[in-house]
């Protein structure tokens, strides 16, 4: 039997980060990473295979090199069982491996809803498997009518990339909510995203539910509950994913309310020698510690940095998921962190919203000048920031990370209005018009006026 101090199951965002973190914190320990796929796609890069990088093999996490550079052994094999008594795992190829600490990072799988017709040929979900993703690519080459079900960020990004791949393709995206990207944005930002899609001749059907997928062997259409029928020779499902907990459940580990592997604040499962992190692990909200179904690479890697460091010395604490997200649609950046105004109100917060927009250069005639707008949401009671949304120039992708840090540190509108923001004519808005500061200032003034 092989013996390792640490065995990590899974090699994607969570598994790779956890193994590398464990190596940094425990240089003397032997570490093995086991993965059940030959190639590990960059999950967030999957949509960009189709219109931008043009090949699933150009969208890979270089895990083998990362691990060998860090003295971490790798096995391409599937873990099929965990024996908690003997502290060992067994694999499909018949290996038995002993661990002192086990880290489960088995991720998630796409939800395939039980629509009639969902098993027809040319209906695809987004599996993180390069061969499967290549099949989607070749099917797209033959497709005239594409229907994407779901317009969260995966559906929206897939639609845009399929448009880039084929300017002639008829693309319908069906979304049951009244707006796309509704889970992360307030309506006015959703509408900007809808315009970005419409401007690329992507047809978005809002408030529409899929009833069935039509066809005999191959898909021919999609029938909506409103009785509309959309022509389709290909369907892509983009309606979310569920935690892959098969191994953990079989080993008797506790499963949480959103069906992820239950973990404590140190990322330990009910077995103190087994940790879990990433999409497979249960999460709680940063705001009220209620169960959270959010699954993002940003969360997976944060959790992996906690789990990997805690393996032999639990001290890093997971304070719950803030939810920080960004995307790019029609060359405009969209980003959000924390709660939307609507979610905050639904959670019972009384809120104050601060907004600011300006060009992202100074003077505004500088090359690259573009609109950048920011909306910040504060708890009206104590002035603490609980959410933010941003739109426009590509720097929004980094700006949202500052907003996420503000939220994590529970900064107040006063503190954000007076924080020292670095600016430069060729890189940012002017220090006078700097959007983060001015959005916070506008909330401070609104709050003051409300209290006079
Ligand atoms: C199309 C798409 C776009 C996305 N875009 C973004 C984005 O822009 N930003 C963002 O933050 N998030 C994004 N996400 C979400 C993000 O990809 C996930 O949150 C992230 O992949 C989670 O990483 P993970 O390591 O926990 O799980 P996974 O990526 O699911 O990886 C799990 C790994 O474990 C392996 N495994 C499973 N079972 C076994 C076993 N029994 N034995 C051995 N190995 C096993 C799997 O093969 C896989 O390699 C996107 C997701 C998709 C699908």
Coordinates of C-alpha atoms and ligand atoms in Angstrom, one line a residue:
X1 CA 0.0 0.0 0.0
X2 CA 1.2 3.5 -0.9
X3 CA 1.5 5.9 2.1
X4 CA 1.2 9.6 1.9
X5 CA 0.9 12.3 4.6
X6 CA -1.7 14.1 2.4
X7 CA -3.9 12.9 -0.4
X8 CA -5.9 15.4 -2.4
X9 CA -8.8 14.1 -4.6
X10 CA -9.4 16.4 -7.5
X11 CA -7.1 18.7 -9.5
X12 CA -9.1 21.7 -10.6
X13 CA -9.4 25.1 -8.9
X14 CA -9.8 23.7 -5.4
X15 CA -7.7 20.6 -5.6
X16 CA -4.7 22.2 -7.2
X17 CA -4.8 25.3 -4.9
X18 CA -5.2 23.1 -1.8
X19 CA -2.2 20.9 -2.8
X20 CA 0.0 23.9 -3.5
X21 CA -1.0 25.5 -0.3
X22 CA -0.4 22.4 1.7
X23 CA 3.1 22.2 0.1
X24 CA 3.9 25.8 1.2
X25 CA 2.7 25.3 4.7
X26 CA 4.1 21.7 5.2
X27 CA 7.3 21.5 3.2
X28 CA 8.3 18.1 4.7
X29 CA 5.0 16.3 4.1
X30 CA 4.5 13.8 1.2
X31 CA 1.5 14.9 -0.9
X32 CA -0.3 13.0 -3.6
X33 CA -3.0 14.5 -5.9
X34 CA -5.4 12.1 -7.6
X35 CA -7.5 13.1 -10.6
X36 CA -9.8 11.2 -12.8
X37 CA -9.3 13.1 -16.0
X38 CA -6.2 13.2 -18.2
X39 CA -6.5 16.9 -18.9
X40 CA -8.0 19.5 -16.5
X41 CA -9.8 22.3 -18.3
X42 CA -9.7 25.8 -16.8
X43 CA -13.4 25.7 -15.8
X44 CA -14.0 29.5 -16.2
X45 CA -12.3 29.4 -19.6
X46 CA -14.7 26.8 -21.1
X47 CA -17.0 29.3 -22.9
X48 CA -13.9 30.9 -24.5
X49 CA -12.9 27.6 -26.2
X50 CA -15.6 28.2 -28.8
X51 CA -15.1 31.8 -30.1
X52 CA -11.7 32.9 -28.7
X53 CA -9.1 30.2 -28.1
X54 CA -10.7 27.6 -30.5
X55 CA -9.5 24.4 -29.0
X56 CA -10.2 22.7 -25.6
X57 CA -6.5 21.7 -25.4
X58 CA -5.6 25.4 -25.3
X59 CA -7.7 25.9 -22.1
X60 CA -5.9 23.6 -19.6
X61 CA -4.7 24.1 -16.1
X62 CA -1.0 23.0 -16.3
X63 CA -1.4 20.8 -13.2
X64 CA 1.3 18.3 -13.9
X65 CA 4.0 20.9 -14.2
X66 CA 2.6 22.9 -11.2
X67 CA 2.7 19.7 -9.1
X68 CA 6.1 18.4 -10.2
X69 CA 7.6 21.9 -9.7
X70 CA 6.4 21.6 -6.1
X71 CA 7.3 18.0 -5.3
X72 CA 3.7 16.8 -5.3
X73 CA 3.0 13.3 -6.8
X74 CA 0.2 13.0 -9.2
X75 CA -1.9 9.9 -10.1
X76 CA -4.4 9.9 -13.0
X77 CA -6.9 7.5 -11.5
X78 CA -10.4 7.6 -10.0
X79 CA -10.9 7.4 -6.3
X80 CA -13.7 4.9 -5.8
X81 CA -13.8 4.5 -2.1
X82 CA -12.7 6.1 1.2
X83 CA -12.1 3.8 4.2
X84 CA -12.1 6.1 7.2
X85 CA -11.2 3.4 9.6
X86 CA -8.0 2.3 7.8
X87 CA -7.5 6.0 6.6
X88 CA -7.1 4.9 3.0
X89 CA -8.6 5.4 -0.4
X90 CA -9.0 2.9 -3.1
X91 CA -8.9 3.6 -6.8
X92 CA -10.4 2.3 -10.0
X93 CA -7.1 0.8 -11.1
X94 CA -7.0 -1.2 -7.8
X95 CA -4.5 0.9 -5.8
X96 CA -4.9 1.3 -2.0
X97 CA -3.3 4.5 -0.6
X98 CA -3.0 5.4 3.0
X99 CA -3.4 9.0 4.2
X100 CA -2.9 10.9 7.4
X101 CA -5.0 13.8 6.0
X102 CA -7.4 13.6 3.1
X103 CA -8.7 16.5 1.2
X104 CA -11.8 16.1 -1.0
X105 CA -12.1 18.5 -3.9
X106 CA -14.3 16.6 -6.2
X107 CA -16.1 19.6 -7.5
X108 CA -19.5 19.7 -9.1
X109 CA -21.4 18.4 -12.1
X110 CA -23.9 20.3 -14.3
X111 CA -27.6 20.0 -13.5
X112 CA -29.4 18.1 -16.2
X113 CA -33.1 18.8 -15.5
X114 CA -35.6 16.0 -16.2
X115 CA -37.2 17.8 -19.2
X116 CA -38.8 15.3 -21.6
X117 CA -36.3 15.0 -24.5
X118 CA -33.3 16.0 -22.5
X119 CA -31.5 12.8 -23.5
X120 CA -31.9 13.5 -27.2
X121 CA -28.8 13.7 -29.4
X122 CA -27.2 17.1 -29.6
X123 CA -28.4 18.2 -26.1
X124 CA -25.3 19.2 -24.1
X125 CA -24.5 20.2 -20.6
X126 CA -21.1 21.8 -19.7
X127 CA -19.0 18.9 -18.3
X128 CA -15.4 19.8 -17.4
X129 CA -14.0 17.2 -19.8
X130 CA -11.9 18.1 -22.8
X131 CA -13.2 15.3 -25.1
X132 CA -16.8 16.3 -24.3
X133 CA -16.1 20.0 -24.8
X134 CA -14.5 19.1 -28.2
X135 CA -17.8 17.4 -29.2
X136 CA -19.7 20.6 -28.5
X137 CA -17.2 22.5 -30.7
X138 CA -17.7 20.1 -33.7
X139 CA -21.4 20.1 -33.2
X140 CA -21.5 23.9 -33.3
X141 CA -19.8 23.7 -36.7
X142 CA -22.9 21.8 -38.0
X143 CA -25.6 23.8 -36.2
X144 CA -27.9 26.5 -37.6
X145 CA -30.3 26.9 -34.7
X146 CA -28.9 26.9 -31.1
X147 CA -31.0 27.1 -28.0
X148 CA -29.2 27.8 -24.7
X149 CA -31.3 27.1 -21.6
X150 CA -30.4 29.5 -18.7
X151 CA -29.0 33.0 -18.8
X152 CA -26.8 33.1 -15.8
X153 CA -23.1 33.8 -16.5
X154 CA -22.5 30.4 -18.2
X155 CA -25.4 30.8 -20.6
X156 CA -24.6 34.4 -21.4
X157 CA -20.9 33.7 -22.0
X158 CA -21.7 30.6 -24.1
X159 CA -24.1 32.6 -26.2
X160 CA -21.5 35.3 -26.9
X161 CA -18.8 32.8 -27.7
X162 CA -21.1 30.8 -30.0
X163 CA -21.9 34.1 -31.8
X164 CA -18.2 34.8 -32.2
X165 CA -17.7 31.4 -33.6
X166 CA -20.6 31.6 -36.1
X167 CA -22.0 35.1 -37.0
X168 CA -24.8 33.4 -38.9
X169 CA -26.0 31.1 -36.0
X170 CA -29.6 31.6 -34.8
X171 CA -29.2 31.9 -31.0
X172 CA -32.1 31.8 -28.6
X173 CA -31.5 31.9 -24.9
X174 CA -34.3 30.9 -22.6
X175 CA -34.4 32.3 -19.1
X176 CA -37.2 31.8 -16.5
X177 CA -36.4 34.9 -14.5
X178 CA -37.5 38.3 -15.6
X179 CA -33.9 39.3 -16.3
X180 CA -30.6 37.6 -17.2
X181 CA -27.9 37.4 -14.5
X182 CA -30.6 38.1 -12.0
X183 CA -28.8 36.3 -9.2
X184 CA -25.9 38.8 -9.2
X185 CA -27.2 42.1 -10.4
X186 CA -30.0 44.6 -9.8
X187 CA -32.3 45.2 -12.7
X188 CA -30.6 48.2 -14.2
X189 CA -27.3 46.2 -14.5
X190 CA -29.2 43.2 -15.9
X191 CA -30.6 45.4 -18.5
X192 CA -27.1 46.5 -19.6
X193 CA -26.2 42.9 -20.0
X194 CA -29.4 42.2 -22.0
X195 CA -28.4 45.0 -24.3
X196 CA -24.9 43.7 -24.7
X197 CA -26.4 40.3 -25.8
X198 CA -29.1 41.9 -28.0
X199 CA -26.4 44.0 -29.7
X200 CA -24.8 40.8 -30.8
X201 CA -28.0 39.5 -32.3
X202 CA -28.6 37.0 -29.5
X203 CA -32.3 36.6 -28.8
X204 CA -33.1 36.5 -25.1
X205 CA -36.5 35.1 -24.0
X206 CA -37.2 36.2 -20.5
X207 CA -39.9 34.9 -18.2
X208 CA -40.0 31.7 -20.2
X209 CA -39.8 28.2 -18.9
X210 CA -38.8 25.2 -21.0
X211 CA -41.4 22.5 -21.0
X212 CA -39.8 19.9 -23.3
X213 CA -37.1 19.3 -25.8
X214 CA -38.5 18.1 -29.1
X215 CA -37.2 15.5 -31.6
X216 CA -37.1 11.8 -32.3
X217 CA -33.4 10.8 -32.0
X218 CA -31.9 14.2 -32.5
X219 CA -33.1 17.5 -31.1
X220 CA -35.4 19.5 -33.4
X221 CA -36.8 22.1 -31.2
X222 CA -37.6 23.4 -27.7
X223 CA -41.1 23.8 -26.5
X224 CA -41.8 26.5 -23.9
X225 CA -44.5 26.6 -21.2
X226 CA -46.0 29.6 -23.1
X227 CA -46.5 27.2 -26.0
X228 CA -43.9 28.9 -28.2
X229 CA -41.6 26.5 -30.1
X230 CA -38.1 27.4 -30.9
X231 CA -36.2 25.6 -33.7
X232 CA -33.1 23.8 -32.5
X233 CA -30.5 21.5 -33.9
X234 CA -28.5 21.9 -30.8
X235 CA -29.3 22.7 -27.1
X236 CA -26.9 23.8 -24.4
X237 CA -27.9 23.6 -20.8
X238 CA -26.5 26.3 -18.6
X239 CA -28.6 26.2 -15.5
X240 CA -26.1 25.5 -12.7
X241 CA -24.4 22.6 -11.1
X242 CA -24.6 20.4 -8.0
X243 CA -22.0 19.3 -5.6
X244 CA -20.3 16.0 -6.4
X245 CA -20.5 14.2 -3.0
X246 CA -20.8 10.6 -4.1
X247 CA -17.5 9.5 -2.5
X248 CA -18.1 11.6 0.7
X249 CA -21.7 10.3 1.2
X250 CA -20.6 6.7 0.7
X251 CA -17.9 7.2 3.4
X252 CA -20.6 8.4 5.8
X253 CA -19.6 12.0 5.8
X254 CA -22.3 14.5 6.7
X255 CA -24.0 16.3 3.8
X256 CA -25.4 19.8 4.3
X257 CA -28.6 21.5 3.5
X258 CA -27.6 22.6 -0.1
X259 CA -26.3 19.0 -0.6
X260 CA -22.6 19.9 -0.3
X261 CA -20.2 18.1 2.0
X262 CA -20.7 19.6 5.5
X263 CA -17.6 21.4 6.8
X264 CA -16.9 23.4 9.9
X265 CA -15.2 26.9 9.8
X266 CA -11.8 25.2 9.4
X267 CA -13.1 23.2 6.3
X268 CA -13.0 19.9 8.3
X269 CA -15.7 17.4 7.7
X270 CA -17.2 15.5 10.6
X271 CA -14.1 13.4 10.3
X272 CA -11.3 15.7 11.6
X273 CA -8.7 14.1 9.3
X274 CA -10.8 14.7 6.2
X275 CA -11.2 18.2 4.8
X276 CA -13.4 19.3 1.8
X277 CA -13.3 22.5 -0.2
X278 CA -14.6 24.0 -3.5
X279 CA -17.8 23.2 -5.3
X280 CA -18.3 19.9 -3.4
X281 CA -18.3 21.6 0.0
X282 CA -21.3 23.1 1.8
X283 CA -21.2 26.9 2.1
X284 CA -22.7 29.5 4.4
X285 CA -23.3 33.2 3.5
X286 CA -20.9 35.7 4.9
X287 CA -23.9 37.9 5.8
X288 CA -26.1 35.7 7.9
X289 CA -24.4 32.3 7.9
X290 CA -27.4 30.8 6.2
X291 CA -26.7 28.0 3.7
X292 CA -25.4 29.4 0.4
X293 CA -25.6 27.6 -3.0
X294 CA -22.9 29.8 -4.6
X295 CA -20.3 27.9 -6.5
X296 CA -17.4 30.0 -7.9
X297 CA -13.7 29.5 -8.6
X298 CA -13.0 32.5 -6.3
X299 CA -14.8 30.7 -3.5
X300 CA -13.2 27.3 -4.3
X301 CA -9.7 28.7 -4.2
X302 CA -10.3 30.7 -1.0
X303 CA -11.6 27.6 0.7
X304 CA -8.6 25.6 -0.7
X305 CA -6.2 28.1 0.8
X306 CA -7.9 27.6 4.2
X307 CA -8.2 23.8 4.0
X308 CA -4.6 23.3 2.6
X309 CA -3.1 25.4 5.4
X310 CA -5.2 23.9 8.1
X311 CA -4.4 20.2 7.4
X312 CA -2.1 19.7 10.4
X313 CA -2.8 22.9 12.2
X314 CA -6.4 24.2 11.9
X315 CA -6.1 28.0 12.3
X316 CA -7.4 29.7 9.2
X317 CA -11.1 30.4 9.4
X318 CA -13.7 30.5 6.6
X319 CA -16.0 33.5 7.4
X320 CA -18.5 32.5 4.7
X321 CA -19.1 33.4 1.1
X322 CA -19.3 37.0 0.0
X323 CA -19.7 36.0 -3.7
X324 CA -17.5 38.0 -6.0
X325 CA -18.1 37.6 -9.7
X326 CA -17.2 39.2 -13.0
X327 CA -17.8 38.7 -16.7
X328 CA -17.4 40.4 -20.0
X329 CA -20.1 40.9 -22.5
X330 CA -19.7 42.7 -25.8
X331 CA -16.4 44.2 -24.6
X332 CA -18.0 45.6 -21.5
X333 CA -17.1 44.4 -18.1
X334 CA -19.8 43.4 -15.6
X335 CA -18.9 42.6 -11.9
X336 CA -20.7 42.2 -8.6
X337 CA -19.8 41.3 -5.0
X338 CA -22.0 40.6 -2.0
X339 CA -25.7 41.3 -2.0
X340 CA -27.7 43.1 -4.6
X341 CA -30.1 45.8 -3.4
X342 CA -33.0 43.4 -4.0
X343 CA -31.3 40.5 -2.1
X344 CA -30.4 42.8 0.8
X345 CA -34.0 44.1 1.1
X346 CA -35.3 40.5 1.0
X347 CA -32.9 39.6 3.8
X348 CA -34.4 42.4 5.9
X349 CA -31.7 45.1 5.6
X350 CA -32.6 48.7 5.4
X351 CA -30.2 50.0 2.7
X352 CA -28.6 53.1 1.4
X353 CA -27.3 53.0 -2.2
X354 CA -24.4 55.1 -3.4
X355 CA -23.7 55.5 -7.1
X356 CA -21.0 57.1 -9.2
X357 CA -20.0 57.1 -12.9
X358 CA -17.2 58.7 -14.8
X359 CA -14.7 58.0 -17.5
X360 CA -11.8 55.7 -16.4
X361 CA -9.1 58.2 -17.6
X362 CA -8.1 61.8 -16.9
X363 CA -8.4 63.9 -18.9
X364 CA -11.4 62.1 -20.6
X365 CA -9.7 62.5 -24.0
X366 CA -6.9 60.1 -23.0
X367 CA -6.7 57.0 -25.2
X368 CA -8.8 54.1 -23.8
X369 CA -11.2 56.4 -22.0
X370 CA -14.5 54.6 -21.3
X371 CA -17.4 54.8 -18.9
X372 CA -17.0 53.0 -15.6
X373 CA -20.0 53.0 -13.2
X374 CA -20.2 51.8 -9.7
X375 CA -23.1 51.1 -7.3
X376 CA -22.4 50.4 -3.7
X377 CA -25.0 49.1 -1.2
X378 CA -24.7 49.9 2.5
X379 CA -26.6 48.8 5.6
X380 CA -28.4 52.0 6.5
X381 CA -28.1 51.2 10.2
X382 CA -24.3 51.1 10.6
X383 CA -23.1 52.3 7.2
X384 CA -21.3 49.0 6.5
X385 CA -20.9 48.0 2.9
X386 CA -22.8 44.8 2.0
X387 CA -22.7 44.8 -1.8
X388 CA -21.4 46.4 -5.0
X389 CA -21.9 46.3 -8.7
X390 CA -19.7 47.7 -11.4
X391 CA -20.0 48.1 -15.2
X392 CA -17.9 49.4 -18.1
X393 CA -14.2 49.4 -18.6
X394 CA -12.2 46.2 -18.1
X395 CA -10.6 47.5 -14.9
X396 CA -14.0 46.7 -13.3
X397 CA -12.7 43.1 -13.1
X398 CA -10.1 44.3 -10.5
X399 CA -12.2 47.0 -9.0
X400 CA -14.7 44.4 -7.8
X401 CA -12.0 42.7 -5.9
X402 CA -11.4 45.9 -3.9
X403 CA -15.2 46.0 -3.2
X404 CA -15.1 42.4 -2.1
X405 CA -12.3 43.2 0.3
X406 CA -14.2 46.2 1.6
X407 CA -17.2 43.9 2.2
X408 CA -15.1 41.3 4.0
X409 CA -13.5 43.9 6.2
X410 CA -17.0 45.5 6.8
X411 CA -15.8 48.9 5.9
X412 CA -18.3 51.8 6.3
X413 CA -19.3 54.3 3.7
X414 CA -17.3 57.0 5.6
X415 CA -14.2 54.8 5.5
X416 CA -14.5 54.1 1.8
X417 CA -15.3 57.7 1.0
X418 CA -11.9 58.7 2.6
X419 CA -9.7 55.7 1.6
X420 CA -6.6 56.5 -0.4
X421 CA -7.1 55.4 -3.9
X422 CA -4.1 55.4 -6.3
X423 CA -4.9 57.1 -9.6
X424 CA -3.1 57.7 -12.9
X425 CA -4.2 59.6 -16.1
X426 CA -3.6 56.6 -18.3
X427 CA -5.0 54.0 -15.9
X428 CA -7.9 55.3 -13.8
X429 CA -10.5 58.0 -13.3
X430 CA -9.2 61.2 -11.8
X431 CA -8.8 61.3 -8.0
X432 CA -11.6 63.9 -8.0
X433 CA -14.0 61.6 -9.9
X434 CA -12.8 58.2 -8.6
X435 CA -16.0 56.1 -8.7
X436 CA -15.5 54.0 -5.6
X437 CA -14.9 57.0 -3.3
X438 CA -17.7 59.1 -4.9
X439 CA -20.2 56.2 -4.7
X440 CA -19.5 55.9 -1.0
X441 CA -19.7 59.7 -0.5
X442 CA -23.1 59.8 -2.2
X443 CA -24.3 57.1 0.2
X444 CA -22.9 59.1 3.2
X445 CA -24.8 62.2 2.0
X446 CA -28.0 60.3 1.4
X447 CA -27.8 58.8 4.9
X448 CA -27.1 62.2 6.5
X449 CA -30.0 63.8 4.7
X450 CA -32.3 60.9 5.7
X451 CA -31.3 61.5 9.4
X452 CA -31.7 65.3 9.4
Ligands
LIG1 C1 -18.5 27.2 -18.0 C2 -18.2 27.7 -16.6 C3 -17.7 28.9 -16.4 C4 -17.3 29.4 -15.1 N1 -16.8 30.6 -15.0 C5 -16.4 31.1 -13.8 C6 -15.9 32.4 -13.6 O1 -15.7 33.1 -14.5 N2 -15.5 32.7 -12.3 C7 -15.7 31.9 -11.2 O2 -15.3 32.3 -10.1 N3 -16.2 30.7 -11.4 C8 -16.6 30.2 -12.6 N4 -17.1 29.0 -12.8 C9 -17.3 28.1 -11.6 C10 -16.0 27.4 -11.3 O3 -15.6 26.8 -12.5 C11 -16.1 26.4 -10.2 O4 -16.5 27.0 -9.1 C12 -14.8 25.7 -10.0 O5 -14.4 24.9 -11.1 C13 -14.8 24.8 -8.8 O6 -13.6 24.1 -8.7 P1 -13.5 22.7 -7.9 O7 -12.0 22.4 -8.0 O8 -14.1 22.8 -6.6 O9 -14.3 21.7 -8.8 P2 -14.2 21.2 -10.3 O10 -13.7 22.3 -11.2 O11 -15.5 20.6 -10.6 O12 -13.1 20.1 -10.2 C14 -13.3 18.8 -9.6 C15 -12.1 17.9 -10.0 O13 -12.2 16.7 -9.3 C16 -12.0 15.6 -10.1 N5 -12.7 14.4 -9.5 C17 -14.0 14.3 -9.2 N6 -14.2 13.1 -8.6 C18 -13.1 12.5 -8.6 C19 -12.7 11.2 -8.1 N7 -13.5 10.3 -7.6 N8 -11.4 10.8 -8.3 C20 -10.5 11.7 -8.8 N9 -10.8 12.9 -9.2 C21 -12.1 13.3 -9.1 C22 -12.7 16.1 -11.4 O14 -12.3 15.4 -12.5 C23 -12.2 17.5 -11.5 O15 -11.0 17.6 -12.1 C24 -17.5 28.5 -14.0 C25 -18.0 27.2 -14.2 C26 -18.3 26.8 -15.5 C27 -18.8 25.4 -15.7

